[in-house]
């Protein structure tokens, strides 16, 4: 450490040279007698509070963080909150020097216009996507800033419990850190448990049992109410990590529910019905496991799948029937034509079959689905519905990629599956970021099931097993919840294909005025027969939820007394978005999106059709205070990517390689990496005769371990301009969250929804695969992919991939990093080396000579991870140009392609 004195402030400045933790400890611990601040952090988090109120499973959480800039210079404060994937943000404020800046929920298109206008005026705005909220604000010297974010969610019941997970990530030890949770359940709380702090997102297979809650946790409970408080001291926080808490605080609980019809609550003209009957017998199942064994599953993924399958097969009940289908470009069924009883011998044989699985080949999703349909809907008389007992047909479908052979069109696969699967429920598991999760979601929506992501991580086998456990025990099928005599309207989904043990079905709606006796009926099928129940619910029309408990939980109910009202809106928006996802008619998609947007705006929810925007009011601009910051809100989830640029429908991922060129008239790839500099703008393509220019802006990325001296860069913005010959030029700007088309006006296309713009002969289309097609003229077509990772490693960053999918219309004068290869006269001649194997010599080709016109240079044949346009990642052969030869290949030094430096 070294100490420097700022004479203007009379403050000693402690700069960390080798130990940020020691610096912070010295500063915060008061060991140094001088007034000291740490430039390692600069900003001190003085308060961090998490408050959550749960009323009948509906949770409203508020996270507050207060920061103080102790440095003599302006510093940037980042406020990050991890959000449950099902949550909607409902409020965000920034408070500075007594002034409160309230974020506004706007329609996405309107938000984008505000964002662009704010940037031009020197302000900044923030857009929130899903899963992580992040906002960055400039904090002047001496200023204090308070962030407050609220979000709402309905806790789902899984495996017999509700789980509330609250993130504690202040970024440093905090003197005043508290967590306060109140839970109120009208029918009673059967148990409540606080788990140890969870620092890792990975699942664990260790039994939790009677685990201890974190130190400084206090739990109070009565029959219908519970209060959980957590307030660790600085010493306790430092004992966990000197960098502060970085963990999830998890509470699990369940409710008492003795009435078979469940629990019905009515407030302010809205009702919610929780249906979760206990004590029903498990219905046997016909379960078909359909497993992708294509080449992309090689390695860890297939190993984890085998591990999970071995455990799952061992958990089958003897009354269950099952079969296994594996598929790549071919489909293989373990036992032809039927499901078999889960006897011990059959399970042993199935485990042997799974152990022998080898991953190779392409991905024929359509053929695999049709094969599964033949097993759940056999043409013979062995139907699972015959006999005194029925069995529930389930298809569990796991894939890690997209359809690459056979029928590959998504709509055709959907239609075929819907016709073939009949009454079977399909559960889709998307293994990794390259899986076609959208297709699996639509397949599940069409076929009485649901889809779930399985993340590529060390706990993938546990994720697979955990999902199976949720659907392993069906209790009822074809459940219809009805509200008689037209007493209710605007009801959310009330017909459910299955009810599984440990889960819960929820219906919300509006009640007609004047109704005092609410009539409810339920019909369903259990293992033997149809079941029908009716019940009358006497409505008290009370507005509160509190009870005379031994201690006060009413403080937690403040602000959400109308929770049924908001729960109805929450549910309705989610169902509208699902319906939009599955709609094929554009007019219907727009109608559903408009309805979801209007409800989101009315209830101030940030959803996929709205955005959160913070802009400093104009009236503050006239006389800005030196201590009043402009809230700069770059509020966005970690959508991740890498820079990949390519030509001729070839691309690279994660910088290895950056550029892939398909050699003319040869089915081979040429790969090279350009070590760019962050904030350079590179000329990727320029056709002066057609007036077409493509530029890409580079952003920096962390270096790989062991090669810290090598820079890594990715494209985060592309600009495509075209002189159309009409009334003006067209400029298309593609960023990580939107496509802006300018020329005779401006149009904004968000990347997360389909849309198209046609102007002056140029067509720009954003499809539902996070990709944008740009057709500039006949035989000139580009593709831009928006690469995102749900759970990125530190090396993975959100980025844009650029592809020349049709360059036949580009002229011979085309130049640029990619453009120069369009009409190049290139070829590679393999150099034959021979491997001595005793009796014979085996020819191998790992070297070659690249010819470009009169130039010749050595290249090597290597295995590279490629992503060819919209295909999934795969390993392919690539002729790699050595860095020493790169400048000769490009014809010019790197600097000649830099057209701007931001």
CSV table of C-alpha atoms in Angstrom, one decimal, residues 205-464:
chain,number,residue,atom,x,y,z
A,205,UNK,CA,-27.4,-33.8,-3.7
A,206,UNK,CA,-26.4,-33.7,0.0
A,207,UNK,CA,-29.4,-34.2,2.3
A,208,UNK,CA,-30.4,-31.0,3.9
A,209,UNK,CA,-32.1,-32.5,7.0
A,210,UNK,CA,-32.0,-30.2,10.1
A,211,UNK,CA,-29.4,-27.8,8.7
A,212,UNK,CA,-28.6,-24.6,10.6
A,213,UNK,CA,-29.8,-21.2,9.5
A,214,UNK,CA,-27.1,-18.5,9.1
A,215,UNK,CA,-25.9,-16.9,12.3
A,216,UNK,CA,-27.9,-13.8,13.3
A,217,UNK,CA,-31.1,-15.3,11.8
A,218,UNK,CA,-34.2,-15.0,14.0
A,219,UNK,CA,-37.5,-16.8,13.1
A,220,UNK,CA,-40.8,-16.2,14.8
A,221,UNK,CA,-44.0,-18.0,13.8
A,222,UNK,CA,-47.6,-18.7,14.7
A,223,UNK,CA,-50.3,-20.7,13.1
A,224,UNK,CA,-50.7,-18.5,10.0
A,225,UNK,CA,-47.8,-16.1,10.1
A,226,UNK,CA,-44.0,-16.2,10.2
A,227,UNK,CA,-41.3,-13.5,10.4
A,228,UNK,CA,-37.7,-14.1,9.4
A,229,UNK,CA,-34.9,-11.5,10.2
A,230,UNK,CA,-31.2,-11.7,9.3
A,231,UNK,CA,-28.7,-9.0,10.4
A,232,UNK,CA,-25.1,-10.2,10.2
A,233,UNK,CA,-22.4,-8.0,11.8
A,234,UNK,CA,-19.4,-6.8,9.9
A,235,UNK,CA,-17.4,-9.5,11.6
A,236,UNK,CA,-19.8,-12.2,10.5
A,237,UNK,CA,-19.8,-10.9,7.0
A,238,UNK,CA,-16.0,-10.8,6.8
A,239,UNK,CA,-15.9,-14.4,8.2
A,240,UNK,CA,-17.9,-15.5,5.1
A,241,UNK,CA,-15.9,-13.3,2.7
A,242,UNK,CA,-13.7,-10.2,3.0
A,243,UNK,CA,-15.4,-9.0,-0.2
A,244,UNK,CA,-18.9,-9.0,1.4
A,245,UNK,CA,-21.8,-11.4,1.1
A,246,UNK,CA,-22.4,-12.9,-2.3
A,247,UNK,CA,-25.1,-15.5,-1.7
A,248,UNK,CA,-28.8,-16.4,-1.7
A,249,UNK,CA,-30.8,-16.4,1.5
A,250,UNK,CA,-33.3,-19.3,1.1
A,251,UNK,CA,-36.6,-19.9,3.0
A,252,UNK,CA,-38.7,-23.0,2.3
A,253,UNK,CA,-42.2,-23.5,3.7
A,254,UNK,CA,-45.5,-25.2,3.0
A,255,UNK,CA,-49.1,-24.5,3.9
A,256,UNK,CA,-51.9,-26.4,5.6
A,257,UNK,CA,-54.6,-27.3,3.0
A,258,UNK,CA,-57.2,-29.8,4.2
A,259,UNK,CA,-60.1,-29.0,1.8
A,260,UNK,CA,-59.9,-31.1,-1.4
A,261,UNK,CA,-61.2,-28.0,-3.3
A,262,UNK,CA,-58.2,-26.0,-2.1
A,263,UNK,CA,-58.2,-22.4,-0.9
A,264,UNK,CA,-60.2,-19.6,-2.5
A,265,UNK,CA,-59.7,-15.9,-1.6
A,266,UNK,CA,-61.8,-13.0,-2.9
A,267,UNK,CA,-60.8,-9.4,-2.4
A,268,UNK,CA,-62.0,-6.2,-4.1
A,269,UNK,CA,-63.8,-8.0,-6.9
A,270,UNK,CA,-61.0,-10.4,-7.7
A,271,UNK,CA,-60.5,-14.1,-6.7
A,272,UNK,CA,-57.6,-16.6,-6.6
A,273,UNK,CA,-58.1,-20.3,-6.3
A,274,UNK,CA,-55.2,-22.5,-5.1
A,275,UNK,CA,-55.8,-26.2,-5.9
A,276,UNK,CA,-53.4,-28.7,-4.3
A,277,UNK,CA,-55.2,-31.7,-2.8
A,278,UNK,CA,-53.2,-33.9,-0.5
A,279,UNK,CA,-53.4,-37.6,0.1
A,280,UNK,CA,-54.4,-38.8,-3.4
A,281,UNK,CA,-53.0,-42.1,-4.8
A,282,UNK,CA,-50.3,-41.9,-7.4
A,283,UNK,CA,-51.5,-42.8,-11.0
A,284,UNK,CA,-49.1,-45.1,-12.9
A,285,UNK,CA,-47.5,-43.6,-16.0
A,286,UNK,CA,-46.3,-44.5,-19.4
A,287,UNK,CA,-43.1,-42.5,-19.7
A,288,UNK,CA,-41.0,-42.3,-22.9
A,289,UNK,CA,-37.5,-40.9,-22.5
A,290,UNK,CA,-36.3,-39.4,-25.8
A,291,UNK,CA,-32.6,-38.5,-25.6
A,292,UNK,CA,-30.5,-36.5,-28.1
A,293,UNK,CA,-27.2,-38.4,-28.8
A,294,UNK,CA,-26.0,-36.2,-31.7
A,295,UNK,CA,-22.3,-35.2,-32.0
A,296,UNK,CA,-22.8,-32.0,-29.9
A,297,UNK,CA,-23.6,-34.2,-26.9
A,298,UNK,CA,-20.1,-35.7,-26.9
A,299,UNK,CA,-18.2,-35.4,-23.6
A,300,UNK,CA,-19.6,-34.0,-20.4
A,301,UNK,CA,-23.2,-33.6,-21.5
A,302,UNK,CA,-23.7,-37.2,-22.5
A,303,UNK,CA,-21.9,-38.3,-19.3
A,304,UNK,CA,-24.3,-36.2,-17.2
A,305,UNK,CA,-27.3,-37.4,-19.1
A,306,UNK,CA,-26.3,-41.1,-18.5
A,307,UNK,CA,-25.8,-40.4,-14.8
A,308,UNK,CA,-29.2,-38.8,-14.5
A,309,UNK,CA,-30.9,-41.5,-16.5
A,310,UNK,CA,-29.4,-44.2,-14.3
A,311,UNK,CA,-30.9,-42.6,-11.2
A,312,UNK,CA,-34.2,-41.8,-12.8
A,313,UNK,CA,-34.7,-45.4,-14.0
A,314,UNK,CA,-34.0,-46.7,-10.5
A,315,UNK,CA,-36.8,-44.4,-9.2
A,316,UNK,CA,-39.5,-45.9,-11.5
A,317,UNK,CA,-42.4,-47.6,-9.7
A,318,UNK,CA,-43.3,-51.1,-10.6
A,319,UNK,CA,-46.7,-50.0,-11.8
A,320,UNK,CA,-45.0,-47.6,-14.3
A,321,UNK,CA,-44.3,-48.6,-17.9
A,322,UNK,CA,-41.4,-47.0,-19.9
A,323,UNK,CA,-39.2,-47.0,-22.9
A,324,UNK,CA,-36.1,-45.2,-24.2
A,325,UNK,CA,-35.5,-43.6,-27.6
A,326,UNK,CA,-32.1,-42.2,-28.6
A,327,UNK,CA,-31.8,-40.1,-31.7
A,328,UNK,CA,-29.2,-38.3,-33.8
A,329,UNK,CA,-29.6,-38.5,-37.6
A,330,UNK,CA,-31.0,-42.0,-36.9
A,331,UNK,CA,-33.6,-43.0,-34.3
A,332,UNK,CA,-33.1,-46.1,-32.1
A,333,UNK,CA,-35.9,-47.5,-29.8
A,334,UNK,CA,-34.7,-49.7,-26.9
A,335,UNK,CA,-37.8,-51.9,-26.9
A,336,UNK,CA,-39.6,-51.9,-30.3
A,337,UNK,CA,-43.3,-51.1,-30.5
A,338,UNK,CA,-44.3,-50.8,-26.9
A,339,UNK,CA,-43.6,-49.6,-23.4
A,340,UNK,CA,-42.5,-52.3,-20.8
A,341,UNK,CA,-43.3,-52.7,-17.1
A,342,UNK,CA,-40.7,-51.2,-14.8
A,343,UNK,CA,-39.6,-54.6,-13.3
A,344,UNK,CA,-36.2,-54.9,-11.7
A,345,UNK,CA,-34.9,-56.9,-14.7
A,346,UNK,CA,-36.2,-54.4,-17.2
A,347,UNK,CA,-34.7,-51.5,-15.3
A,348,UNK,CA,-31.3,-53.3,-15.2
A,349,UNK,CA,-31.5,-53.9,-18.9
A,350,UNK,CA,-32.4,-50.3,-19.6
A,351,UNK,CA,-29.4,-49.1,-17.5
A,352,UNK,CA,-27.1,-51.3,-19.5
A,353,UNK,CA,-28.6,-49.8,-22.7
A,354,UNK,CA,-28.0,-46.3,-21.4
A,355,UNK,CA,-24.4,-47.1,-20.4
A,356,UNK,CA,-23.6,-48.1,-24.0
A,357,UNK,CA,-25.0,-44.9,-25.6
A,358,UNK,CA,-22.5,-43.2,-27.9
A,359,UNK,CA,-23.0,-39.6,-29.1
A,360,UNK,CA,-22.4,-38.9,-32.8
A,361,UNK,CA,-24.2,-37.6,-35.9
A,362,UNK,CA,-26.8,-34.9,-36.6
A,363,UNK,CA,-30.1,-34.0,-35.0
A,364,UNK,CA,-33.4,-35.4,-36.3
A,365,UNK,CA,-36.0,-33.9,-33.9
A,366,UNK,CA,-39.0,-34.7,-36.1
A,367,UNK,CA,-38.3,-38.4,-36.5
A,368,UNK,CA,-37.6,-38.8,-32.7
A,369,UNK,CA,-41.0,-37.2,-31.8
A,370,UNK,CA,-42.9,-39.4,-34.3
A,371,UNK,CA,-41.2,-42.5,-32.9
A,372,UNK,CA,-42.2,-41.5,-29.4
A,373,UNK,CA,-45.8,-40.9,-30.6
A,374,UNK,CA,-46.0,-44.5,-31.9
A,375,UNK,CA,-45.1,-45.8,-28.4
A,376,UNK,CA,-47.7,-43.6,-26.4
A,377,UNK,CA,-50.4,-44.2,-29.1
A,378,UNK,CA,-49.9,-47.8,-30.2
A,379,UNK,CA,-52.1,-49.1,-33.0
A,380,UNK,CA,-52.6,-52.4,-31.3
A,381,UNK,CA,-54.9,-53.2,-28.4
A,382,UNK,CA,-52.2,-52.5,-25.8
A,383,UNK,CA,-53.4,-49.0,-25.2
A,384,UNK,CA,-52.5,-47.6,-21.7
A,385,UNK,CA,-56.1,-46.6,-21.2
A,386,UNK,CA,-57.5,-50.2,-21.3
A,387,UNK,CA,-58.0,-52.4,-18.3
A,388,UNK,CA,-59.1,-51.5,-14.8
A,389,UNK,CA,-56.2,-49.0,-14.3
A,390,UNK,CA,-55.2,-46.2,-16.6
A,391,UNK,CA,-51.7,-44.9,-17.1
A,392,UNK,CA,-50.7,-41.3,-17.7
A,393,UNK,CA,-48.7,-40.9,-21.0
A,394,UNK,CA,-45.6,-38.7,-20.6
A,395,UNK,CA,-42.9,-37.9,-23.1
A,396,UNK,CA,-39.6,-36.4,-21.6
A,397,UNK,CA,-37.7,-35.0,-24.6
A,398,UNK,CA,-34.1,-33.8,-24.1
A,399,UNK,CA,-32.0,-32.1,-26.8
A,400,UNK,CA,-29.0,-29.8,-26.9
A,401,UNK,CA,-29.4,-28.3,-30.3
A,402,UNK,CA,-31.6,-27.5,-33.3
A,403,UNK,CA,-33.0,-29.8,-36.0
A,404,UNK,CA,-30.2,-30.2,-38.5
A,405,UNK,CA,-31.4,-33.1,-40.7
A,406,UNK,CA,-34.7,-34.5,-41.9
A,407,UNK,CA,-37.6,-32.1,-41.3
A,408,UNK,CA,-36.0,-29.0,-39.9
A,409,UNK,CA,-38.8,-26.4,-40.3
A,410,UNK,CA,-40.1,-25.6,-36.9
A,411,UNK,CA,-43.8,-25.2,-37.9
A,412,UNK,CA,-43.7,-28.5,-39.7
A,413,UNK,CA,-42.3,-30.3,-36.6
A,414,UNK,CA,-44.9,-28.6,-34.5
A,415,UNK,CA,-47.8,-29.7,-36.7
A,416,UNK,CA,-46.5,-33.3,-37.0
A,417,UNK,CA,-46.0,-33.6,-33.2
A,418,UNK,CA,-49.4,-32.2,-32.4
A,419,UNK,CA,-51.2,-34.7,-34.8
A,420,UNK,CA,-49.2,-37.7,-33.6
A,421,UNK,CA,-48.9,-37.3,-29.8
A,422,UNK,CA,-52.6,-37.1,-29.0
A,423,UNK,CA,-53.3,-37.0,-25.3
A,424,UNK,CA,-49.6,-37.4,-24.2
A,425,UNK,CA,-47.9,-34.7,-22.3
A,426,UNK,CA,-44.5,-33.6,-23.7
A,427,UNK,CA,-41.9,-32.1,-21.4
A,428,UNK,CA,-39.0,-30.5,-23.2
A,429,UNK,CA,-35.6,-30.1,-21.7
A,430,UNK,CA,-33.2,-27.7,-23.5
A,431,UNK,CA,-29.7,-28.7,-22.6
A,432,UNK,CA,-27.4,-25.7,-22.9
A,433,UNK,CA,-27.6,-22.4,-24.7
A,434,UNK,CA,-27.5,-23.9,-28.2
A,435,UNK,CA,-30.8,-25.8,-27.8
A,436,UNK,CA,-33.8,-24.5,-29.7
A,437,UNK,CA,-35.6,-23.5,-26.5
A,438,UNK,CA,-38.3,-21.6,-28.4
A,439,UNK,CA,-39.2,-24.7,-30.4
A,440,UNK,CA,-39.4,-26.8,-27.2
A,441,UNK,CA,-41.6,-24.2,-25.5
A,442,UNK,CA,-44.0,-24.3,-28.4
A,443,UNK,CA,-44.0,-28.1,-28.6
A,444,UNK,CA,-44.8,-28.2,-24.8
A,445,UNK,CA,-47.5,-25.6,-25.1
A,446,UNK,CA,-49.1,-27.6,-28.0
A,447,UNK,CA,-48.8,-30.9,-26.2
A,448,UNK,CA,-50.0,-30.5,-22.6
A,449,UNK,CA,-46.6,-30.0,-21.1
A,450,UNK,CA,-43.9,-27.5,-20.3
A,451,UNK,CA,-40.3,-26.8,-21.2
A,452,UNK,CA,-37.3,-26.1,-19.0
A,453,UNK,CA,-33.7,-25.1,-19.5
A,454,UNK,CA,-30.9,-27.4,-18.3
A,455,UNK,CA,-27.8,-25.3,-17.8
A,456,UNK,CA,-24.4,-26.6,-18.9
A,457,UNK,CA,-22.8,-26.9,-15.5
A,458,UNK,CA,-21.4,-29.4,-13.0
A,459,UNK,CA,-24.9,-30.0,-11.6
A,460,UNK,CA,-26.6,-30.7,-14.9
A,461,UNK,CA,-27.4,-34.3,-13.8
A,462,UNK,CA,-29.1,-33.1,-10.7
A,463,UNK,CA,-31.1,-30.6,-12.8
A,464,UNK,CA,-32.3,-33.4,-15.0
